[in-house]
Structure formats: structure tokens, C-alpha cells
PDB file of C-alpha atoms in Angstrom:
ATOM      1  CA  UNK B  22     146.282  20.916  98.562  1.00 52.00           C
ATOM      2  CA  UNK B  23     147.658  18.161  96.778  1.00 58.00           C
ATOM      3  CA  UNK B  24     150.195  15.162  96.714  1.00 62.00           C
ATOM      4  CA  UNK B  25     152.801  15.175  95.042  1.00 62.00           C
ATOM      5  CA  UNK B  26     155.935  12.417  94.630  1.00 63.00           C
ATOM      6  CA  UNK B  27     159.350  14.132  95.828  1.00 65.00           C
ATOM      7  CA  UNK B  28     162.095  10.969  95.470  1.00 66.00           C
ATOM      8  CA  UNK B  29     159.681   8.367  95.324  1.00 67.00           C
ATOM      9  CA  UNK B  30     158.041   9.627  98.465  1.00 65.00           C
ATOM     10  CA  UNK B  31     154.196  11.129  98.522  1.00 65.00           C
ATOM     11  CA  UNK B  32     154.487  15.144 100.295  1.00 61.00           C
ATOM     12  CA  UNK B  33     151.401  17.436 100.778  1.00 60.00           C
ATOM     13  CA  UNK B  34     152.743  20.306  98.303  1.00 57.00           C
ATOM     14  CA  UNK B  35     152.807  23.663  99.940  1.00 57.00           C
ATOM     15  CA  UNK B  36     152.845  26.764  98.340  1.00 55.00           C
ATOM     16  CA  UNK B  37     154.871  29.861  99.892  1.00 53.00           C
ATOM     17  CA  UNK B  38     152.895  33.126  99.048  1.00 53.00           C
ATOM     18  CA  UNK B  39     151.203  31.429  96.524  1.00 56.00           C
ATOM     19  CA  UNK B  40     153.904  30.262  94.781  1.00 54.00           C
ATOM     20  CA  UNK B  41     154.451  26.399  94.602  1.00 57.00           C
ATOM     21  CA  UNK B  42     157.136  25.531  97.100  1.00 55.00           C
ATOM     22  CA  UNK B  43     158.840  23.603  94.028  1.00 56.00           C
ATOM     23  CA  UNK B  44     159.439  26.943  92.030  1.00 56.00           C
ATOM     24  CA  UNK B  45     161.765  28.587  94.658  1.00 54.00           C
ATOM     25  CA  UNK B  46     165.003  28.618  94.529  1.00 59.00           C
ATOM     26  CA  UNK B  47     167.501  27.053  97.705  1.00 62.00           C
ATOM     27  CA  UNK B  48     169.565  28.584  99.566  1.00 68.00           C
ATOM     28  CA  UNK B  49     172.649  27.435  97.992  1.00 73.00           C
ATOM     29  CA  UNK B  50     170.964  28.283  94.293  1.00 74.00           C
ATOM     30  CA  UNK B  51     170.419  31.815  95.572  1.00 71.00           C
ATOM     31  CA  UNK B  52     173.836  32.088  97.363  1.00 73.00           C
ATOM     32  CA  UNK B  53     175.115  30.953  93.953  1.00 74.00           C
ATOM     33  CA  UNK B  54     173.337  33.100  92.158  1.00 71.00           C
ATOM     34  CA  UNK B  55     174.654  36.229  94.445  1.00 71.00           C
ATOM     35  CA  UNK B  56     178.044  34.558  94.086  1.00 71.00           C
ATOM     36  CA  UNK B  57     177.986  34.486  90.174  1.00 71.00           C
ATOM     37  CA  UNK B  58     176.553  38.442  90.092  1.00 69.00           C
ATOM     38  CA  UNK B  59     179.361  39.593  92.593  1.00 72.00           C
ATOM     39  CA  UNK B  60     182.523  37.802  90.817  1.00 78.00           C
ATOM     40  CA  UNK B  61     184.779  40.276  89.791  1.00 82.00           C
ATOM     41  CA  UNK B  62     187.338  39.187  85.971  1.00 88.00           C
ATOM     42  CA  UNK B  63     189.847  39.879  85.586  1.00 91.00           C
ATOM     43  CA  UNK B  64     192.336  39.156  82.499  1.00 93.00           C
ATOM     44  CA  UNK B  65     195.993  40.381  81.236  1.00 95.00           C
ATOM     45  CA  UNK B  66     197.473  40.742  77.984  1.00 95.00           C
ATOM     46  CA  UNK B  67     199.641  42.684  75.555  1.00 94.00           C
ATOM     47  CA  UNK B  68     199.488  44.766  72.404  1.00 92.00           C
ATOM     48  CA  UNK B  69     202.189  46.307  70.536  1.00 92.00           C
ATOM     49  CA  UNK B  70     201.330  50.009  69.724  1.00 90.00           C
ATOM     50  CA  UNK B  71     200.995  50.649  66.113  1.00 90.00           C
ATOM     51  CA  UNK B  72     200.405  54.951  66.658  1.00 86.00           C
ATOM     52  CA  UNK B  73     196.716  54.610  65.457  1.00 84.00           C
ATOM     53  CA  UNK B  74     193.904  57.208  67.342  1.00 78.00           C
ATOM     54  CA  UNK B  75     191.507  54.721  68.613  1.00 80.00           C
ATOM     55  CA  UNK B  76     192.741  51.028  68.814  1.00 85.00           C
ATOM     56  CA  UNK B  77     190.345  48.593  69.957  1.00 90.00           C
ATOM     57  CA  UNK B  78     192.484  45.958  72.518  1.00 91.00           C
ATOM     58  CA  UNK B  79     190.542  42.190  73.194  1.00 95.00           C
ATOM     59  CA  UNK B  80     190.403  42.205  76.886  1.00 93.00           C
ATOM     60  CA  UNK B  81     188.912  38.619  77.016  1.00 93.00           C
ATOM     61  CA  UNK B  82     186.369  39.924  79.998  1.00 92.00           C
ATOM     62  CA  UNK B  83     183.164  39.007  78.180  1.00 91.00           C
ATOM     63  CA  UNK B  84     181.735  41.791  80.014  1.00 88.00           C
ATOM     64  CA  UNK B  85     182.361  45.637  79.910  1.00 86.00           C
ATOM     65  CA  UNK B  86     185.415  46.257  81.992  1.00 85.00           C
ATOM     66  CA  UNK B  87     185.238  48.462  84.843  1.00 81.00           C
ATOM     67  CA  UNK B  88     189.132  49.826  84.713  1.00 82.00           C
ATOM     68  CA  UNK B  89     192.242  48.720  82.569  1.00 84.00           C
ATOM     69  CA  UNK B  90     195.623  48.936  84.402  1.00 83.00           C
ATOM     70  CA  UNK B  91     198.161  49.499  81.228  1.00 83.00           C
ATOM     71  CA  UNK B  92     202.371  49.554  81.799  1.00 83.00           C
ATOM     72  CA  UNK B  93     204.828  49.544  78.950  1.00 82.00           C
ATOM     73  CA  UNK B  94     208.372  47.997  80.553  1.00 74.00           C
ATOM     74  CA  UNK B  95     210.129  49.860  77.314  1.00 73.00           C
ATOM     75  CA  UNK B  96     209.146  53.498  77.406  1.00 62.00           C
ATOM     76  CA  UNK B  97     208.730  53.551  81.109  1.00 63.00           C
ATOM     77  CA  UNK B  98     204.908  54.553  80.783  1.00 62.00           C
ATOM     78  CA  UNK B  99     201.860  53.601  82.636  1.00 64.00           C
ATOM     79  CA  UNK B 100     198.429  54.807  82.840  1.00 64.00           C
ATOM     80  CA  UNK B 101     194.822  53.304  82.612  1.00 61.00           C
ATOM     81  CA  UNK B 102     191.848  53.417  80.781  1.00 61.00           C
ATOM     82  CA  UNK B 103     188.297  53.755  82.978  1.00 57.00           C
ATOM     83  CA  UNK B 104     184.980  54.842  81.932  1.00 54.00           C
ATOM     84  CA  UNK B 105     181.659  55.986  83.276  1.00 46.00           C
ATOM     85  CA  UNK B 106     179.401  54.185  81.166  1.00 48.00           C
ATOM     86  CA  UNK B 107     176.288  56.199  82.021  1.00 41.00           C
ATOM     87  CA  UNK B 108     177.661  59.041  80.308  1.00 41.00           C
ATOM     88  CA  UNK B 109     179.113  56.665  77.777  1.00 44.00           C
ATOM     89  CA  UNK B 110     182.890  58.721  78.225  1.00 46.00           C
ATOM     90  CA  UNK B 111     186.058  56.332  78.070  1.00 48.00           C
ATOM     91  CA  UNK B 112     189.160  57.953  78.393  1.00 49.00           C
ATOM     92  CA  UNK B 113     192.491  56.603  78.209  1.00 49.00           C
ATOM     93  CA  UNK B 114     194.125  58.881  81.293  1.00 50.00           C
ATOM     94  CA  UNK B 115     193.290  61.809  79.208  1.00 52.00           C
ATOM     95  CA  UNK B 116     191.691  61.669  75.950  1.00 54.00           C
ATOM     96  CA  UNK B 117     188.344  60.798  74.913  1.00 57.00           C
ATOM     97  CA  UNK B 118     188.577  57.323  73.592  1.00 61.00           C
ATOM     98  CA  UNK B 119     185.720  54.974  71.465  1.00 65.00           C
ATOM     99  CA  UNK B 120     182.437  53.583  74.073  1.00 74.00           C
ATOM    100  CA  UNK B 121     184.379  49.880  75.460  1.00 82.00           C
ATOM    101  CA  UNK B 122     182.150  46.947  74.992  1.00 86.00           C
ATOM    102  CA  UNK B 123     182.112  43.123  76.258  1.00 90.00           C
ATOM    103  CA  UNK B 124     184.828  42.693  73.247  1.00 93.00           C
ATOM    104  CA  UNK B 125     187.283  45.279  73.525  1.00 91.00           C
ATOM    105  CA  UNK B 126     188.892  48.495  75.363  1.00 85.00           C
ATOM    106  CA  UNK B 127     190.152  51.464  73.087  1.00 82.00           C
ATOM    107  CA  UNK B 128     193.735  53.888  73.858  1.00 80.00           C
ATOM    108  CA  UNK B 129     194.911  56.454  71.751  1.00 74.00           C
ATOM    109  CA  UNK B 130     198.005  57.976  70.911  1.00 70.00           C
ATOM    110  CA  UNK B 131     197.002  61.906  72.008  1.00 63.00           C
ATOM    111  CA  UNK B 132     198.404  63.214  75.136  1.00 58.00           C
ATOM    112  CA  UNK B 133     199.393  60.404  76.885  1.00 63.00           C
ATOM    113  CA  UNK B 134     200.980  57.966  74.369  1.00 72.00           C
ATOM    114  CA  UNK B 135     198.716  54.618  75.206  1.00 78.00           C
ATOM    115  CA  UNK B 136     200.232  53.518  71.744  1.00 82.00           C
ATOM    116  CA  UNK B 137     203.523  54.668  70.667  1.00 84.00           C
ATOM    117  CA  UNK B 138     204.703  52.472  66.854  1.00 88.00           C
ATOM    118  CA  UNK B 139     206.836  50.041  68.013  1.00 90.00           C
ATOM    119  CA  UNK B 140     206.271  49.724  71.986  1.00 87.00           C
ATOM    120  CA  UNK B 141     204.679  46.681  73.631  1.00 90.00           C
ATOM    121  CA  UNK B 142     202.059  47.391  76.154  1.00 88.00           C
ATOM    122  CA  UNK B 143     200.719  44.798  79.333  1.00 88.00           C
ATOM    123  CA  UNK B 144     197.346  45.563  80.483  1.00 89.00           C
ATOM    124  CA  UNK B 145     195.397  44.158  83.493  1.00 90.00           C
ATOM    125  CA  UNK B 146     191.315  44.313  82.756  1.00 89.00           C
ATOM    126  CA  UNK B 147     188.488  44.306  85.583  1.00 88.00           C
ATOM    127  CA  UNK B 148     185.454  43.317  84.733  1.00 83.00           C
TER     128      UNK B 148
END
């Protein structure tokens, strides 16, 4: 074993499973940690629908978002875009729509009209 200064003050270092005592974390760094991993995103914006196949929307998440609430106050339509990213399908209530990343989400125009020309869309990310 050996001494070691800890604020100015000589301690015996320990070592927990042979690990210097110095290396692990605290409890608050852990709880932290566990706090950081579990904090669910969340962001809102708007897009005005343009009647394009596969538009890519900034969600502002910085991470792949779990589910996108969408409403449109105008045309009186709502729906949502999820996606099971283990079988890489997105899908705008519906249709197939293009693999989300930490940048964007994507809505179409087929079968549910995500983005009719002309309307303006609110969405509500999770991340």
C-alpha cells in the first residue's frame, strides 16, 4: 500500500477489487450518469408541407427520436411518425418513410397526407 496526498492530507490508498479507490466513480457521478442516460427530449416545431414523398423535418433532438406527435390546425389532420429502428422501418401512420437519424424525421404525402402544398404542420419529437 501506499500514501497518497488527498487535499493536502496523507491517506493509505486502497484499492476496491483491484482497482484504485481514486478511479471509481461517486455516488452522485453514477446517479448522474443514470440521470443523463434516462432523460427523455423532447422538442416542437413546424413545417409547411410542400407535397414532396419523403421530406426530411429538423427535429432538434440530437438523438434518434423515439415517436413524432404531428397536428395540422388547417386541414384538421393528425397522425405520427414512429419507427422500430431494429428493423430500420419508419412509417409516417402508414407509409414507409426514409430511416430517421439524430438530424431529422421524414413524412410523406401517400395515404395519409403528412404534407399536403400549402398546409402548416406542428410536431412534438421524443427523443
Amino acid at each position: 500500500m501506499s500514501i497518497k496526498l488527498i487535499d493536502g492530507v496523507p491517506v493509505q490508498a486502497t484499492t476496491i477489487d483491484g482497482i484504485d479507490a481514486d478511479a471509481v466513480c461517486s455516488e452522485t457521478e453514477i446517479d448522474d450518469k443514470i440521470a443523463a442516460a434516462l432523460l427523455l427530449k423532447i422538442n416542437t416545431g413546424t413545417w409547411v408541407g410542400d407535397n414532396a414523398g419523403n421530406k426530411a423535418i429538423a427535429h432538434g433532438l440530437g438523438v434518434i427520436p423515439k415517436l413524432v406527435l404531428i397536428s395540422s390546425i388547417t386541414s384538421g389532420s393528425m397522425g405520427w411518425v414512429h419507427g422500430t429502428i431494429n428493423r430500420n422501418t419508419f412509417q409516417d401512420s402508414y407509409a414507409n418513410v426514409a430511416n430517421w437519424d439524430a438530424t431529422n424525421f421524414y413524412v410523406s404525402k401517400i395515404t395519409c397526407n403528412m404534407n399536403l402544398p400549402g398546409i402548416t404542420y406542428h410536431f412534438v419529437a421524443f427523443g
